[in-house]
Amino acid sequence: MAQFQDVSQKSTLHPKPTGLVLQYGTAGFRTNAKQLDHIMYRMGLLATLRSKKTKATIGVMVTASHNPEEDNGVKLIDPMGEMVTPAWEGYATQLANAEQEDLLTALKDIIEREAINMNQEANVFVGKDTRSSSARLSQAVLDGVSALGGHSKDYGLVTTPQLHYMVCCQNTQGRYGEATVEGYYHKLSQAFIQLTKNVPNRTDDQKHLSVDGANGIGALKVREMEGHLKGELQISLFNDGTSGKLNHQCGADHVKVQQKAPTGIEMNTGERCCSFDGDADRIVYYYSDSAGQFHLLDGDKIATLISTFLKELLTQAGLDLKIAVVQTAYANGSSTHYLEDTMKVIVICTKTGVKHLHHAAQEFDIGVYFEANGHGTVLFSKTAEQKIQQLAKDPNSNDERKRSALLLQNTINLSNQTVGDAISDMLLIETILAIKGMTVQQWDTIYTDLPNRQLKVKVSDRRVIDTTDAERRVVSPAGLQEAIDSLVKKFRRARSFVRPSGTEDVVRVYSEAETQESADDLAHEVSLAVYRLAGGVGDEPKPLH
Ligand code: 16G
Ligand code: MG
């Protein structure tokens, strides 16, 4: 077929380095940008096949999120704006690793296995972050799409959640919104303005927020959006990419892992600040108190704030809808405790990675999901949306119920229901704080985090670590879980787990305990156990104190 000739011919412009093996991991392919040209071309091909198969528009996002600027990556977006389905992650890995001469065979194998009608039209949306390699790499994706005769739309510079949003809008014929960046700003800012209208006399302090844009795409987009907010939110933007390096000493991941403020931000005592990550799908908040102490409000604190707000609204509206919070093993024990025992909401724990949380959240009328690292959003089921809409229109309902229903309705519009979105989350958090008349300090004291520590251990092959129970327990290597259990017993209110990273060649160690010193000691001792029982390489982990 002429189509395949074109694929072959163009593939010579995007040759695969012989022997290079890469895997479609938790967040797609991610490595040094120099190794990714052939991957991008091939993901253009695969997205075209996926589009033919689903008879819908598919998204391809070129980004490596919070990784250093030298890296890049790519992930595929399925029709409703969700992560691509696992079977196709497998195809992505196969196609990526086929040697140059086997490319057509690998491609035809997928076509056959999925019984794809090659006469079906295909449509692919492409977006990219601000990395210097992104322009060239997204061009390689577009080459792949055109080689198989697919149509493409290049959105250029967009945040990851914006591209997810576009794909969902396109495939729902605009019911979710208009598939343009303007449409996105319009939908979110309208909802934000409607919600903040409920709070008369907001002071300038309440309207002001300092944002660390991680020197990335989020900075550009938040600036674009600001005008739509009609002064209801006044942003001081730091690390806007004009001079600093992407993710370097800044951004949500840096702040969360280092538990300190990013460089380049001016923090006044008690003022709310937040950081986005490199592709703006994560957000964390923080402030510094009068003693100069830094306080982090991570994904767990955000999930608590949002779920509390929604639960109160449901009660006021008299709506019987089931709400749940989805977390991972990284959620601080205090947050889980507070949500279950004080708030009486259902808490679910899943494996790390957005797709796992997203799917678990879809099981409820309202599913609030957040990873401790700040990736998360709120999902509303069709039933929930309908009940809320009905109540908002019901002429017989009283004022309080109606007001709550309207607030819920605008909250739905403010949430990016396809994936975690720093901009949408930021607007929702600002709204809730305004409506509840809460300062960042008051939000922080809802519960007190248990001190915790994250470490990484280099081992010769991290796949020797196998986990179960949503990554909370180790199955192999033999003896490791027993070792962790007995170490945990030495400390008060302690917990620890280890898991192989899905994005880096390391084993991650997490611990929490009553004091920081205990959490540090526990993390160190567990790291030693991993080093000894799972084939550690290099120097033995050293104590933190
Ligand atoms: C990726 C995941 C994120 C997860 C992180 C864990 C997506 C879109 N992103 O960034 O959810 O927390 O990986 O990294 O799924 P790790 O496996 O290296 O600890
Ligand atoms: Mg990200």
CSV table of N, CA and C and ligand atoms in Angstrom, one decimal, residues 26-27 30 66 75 83 281-282 330 352-355 371 373 375 499-504 508, ligand 1:
chain,number,residue,atom,x,y,z
A,26,THR,N,4.9,5.2,33.5
A,26,THR,CA,3.8,5.9,34.2
A,26,THR,C,3.3,7.1,33.5
A,27,ALA,N,4.2,7.9,32.9
A,27,ALA,CA,3.8,9.1,32.3
A,27,ALA,C,4.3,9.1,30.8
A,30,ARG,N,9.9,9.0,28.6
A,30,ARG,CA,10.6,10.2,29.1
A,30,ARG,C,12.1,9.9,29.3
A,66,HIS,N,8.2,17.7,35.1
A,66,HIS,CA,9.2,18.4,36.0
A,66,HIS,C,10.6,17.9,35.8
A,75,LYS,N,3.3,11.7,25.8
A,75,LYS,CA,2.2,10.8,26.2
A,75,LYS,C,1.0,10.9,25.3
A,83,MET,N,-5.9,9.2,30.1
A,83,MET,CA,-4.6,8.6,29.7
A,83,MET,C,-4.9,7.4,28.8
A,281,ASP,N,0.5,20.4,35.3
A,281,ASP,CA,-0.6,19.5,35.8
A,281,ASP,C,-0.4,19.2,37.3
A,282,ARG,N,0.4,19.9,38.0
A,282,ARG,CA,0.5,19.8,39.4
A,282,ARG,C,0.6,21.1,40.1
A,330,TYR,N,1.6,7.5,49.3
A,330,TYR,CA,2.3,8.7,49.7
A,330,TYR,C,1.5,9.7,50.5
A,352,THR,N,0.5,4.5,42.5
A,352,THR,CA,1.0,5.8,42.0
A,352,THR,C,0.7,5.9,40.5
A,353,GLY,N,0.4,7.1,40.0
A,353,GLY,CA,0.2,7.3,38.6
A,353,GLY,C,-1.3,7.7,38.4
A,354,VAL,N,-1.4,8.8,37.7
A,354,VAL,CA,-2.7,9.4,37.5
A,354,VAL,C,-3.8,8.5,37.0
A,355,LYS,N,-3.5,7.6,36.1
A,355,LYS,CA,-4.5,6.8,35.5
A,355,LYS,C,-5.2,5.9,36.6
A,371,GLU,N,-2.7,13.2,44.2
A,371,GLU,CA,-1.4,12.6,44.7
A,371,GLU,C,-0.8,13.6,45.7
A,373,ASN,N,1.9,14.7,45.7
A,373,ASN,CA,2.8,15.7,44.9
A,373,ASN,C,2.0,16.8,44.2
A,375,HIS,N,-0.8,16.5,42.1
A,375,HIS,CA,-1.6,16.2,40.8
A,375,HIS,C,-2.9,15.7,41.2
A,499,ARG,N,9.0,1.4,46.7
A,499,ARG,CA,8.5,1.0,45.4
A,499,ARG,C,9.5,1.3,44.3
A,500,PRO,N,9.5,0.6,43.2
A,500,PRO,CA,10.4,1.0,42.1
A,500,PRO,C,9.8,2.2,41.4
A,501,SER,N,10.6,3.2,41.1
A,501,SER,CA,10.1,4.4,40.4
A,501,SER,C,9.6,4.0,39.0
A,502,GLY,N,8.6,4.6,38.5
A,502,GLY,CA,8.1,4.4,37.2
A,502,GLY,C,8.8,5.4,36.2
A,503,THR,N,9.5,6.4,36.7
A,503,THR,CA,10.1,7.4,35.8
A,503,THR,C,11.6,7.6,35.9
A,504,GLU,N,12.2,6.9,36.9
A,504,GLU,CA,13.6,7.1,37.2
A,504,GLU,C,14.2,5.7,37.5
A,508,ARG,N,12.2,4.0,45.3
A,508,ARG,CA,11.9,5.1,46.2
A,508,ARG,C,11.5,4.6,47.6
B,1,16G,C1,4.5,10.5,36.9
B,1,16G,C2,3.0,10.4,37.1
B,1,16G,C3,2.6,10.9,38.5
B,1,16G,C4,3.4,10.1,39.5
B,1,16G,C5,4.9,10.1,39.2
B,1,16G,C6,5.6,9.1,40.1
B,1,16G,C7,1.2,10.8,35.4
B,1,16G,C8,0.7,11.7,34.4
B,1,16G,N1,2.3,11.2,36.1
B,1,16G,O1,4.9,11.8,36.9
B,1,16G,O2,1.3,10.7,38.7
B,1,16G,O3,3.2,10.6,40.8
B,1,16G,O4,5.1,9.7,37.8
B,1,16G,O5,6.9,9.0,39.7
B,1,16G,O6,0.8,9.6,35.6
B,1,16G,P1,7.8,7.8,40.2
B,1,16G,O7,7.2,6.5,39.7
B,1,16G,O8,9.1,8.1,39.6
B,1,16G,O9,7.8,7.9,41.7
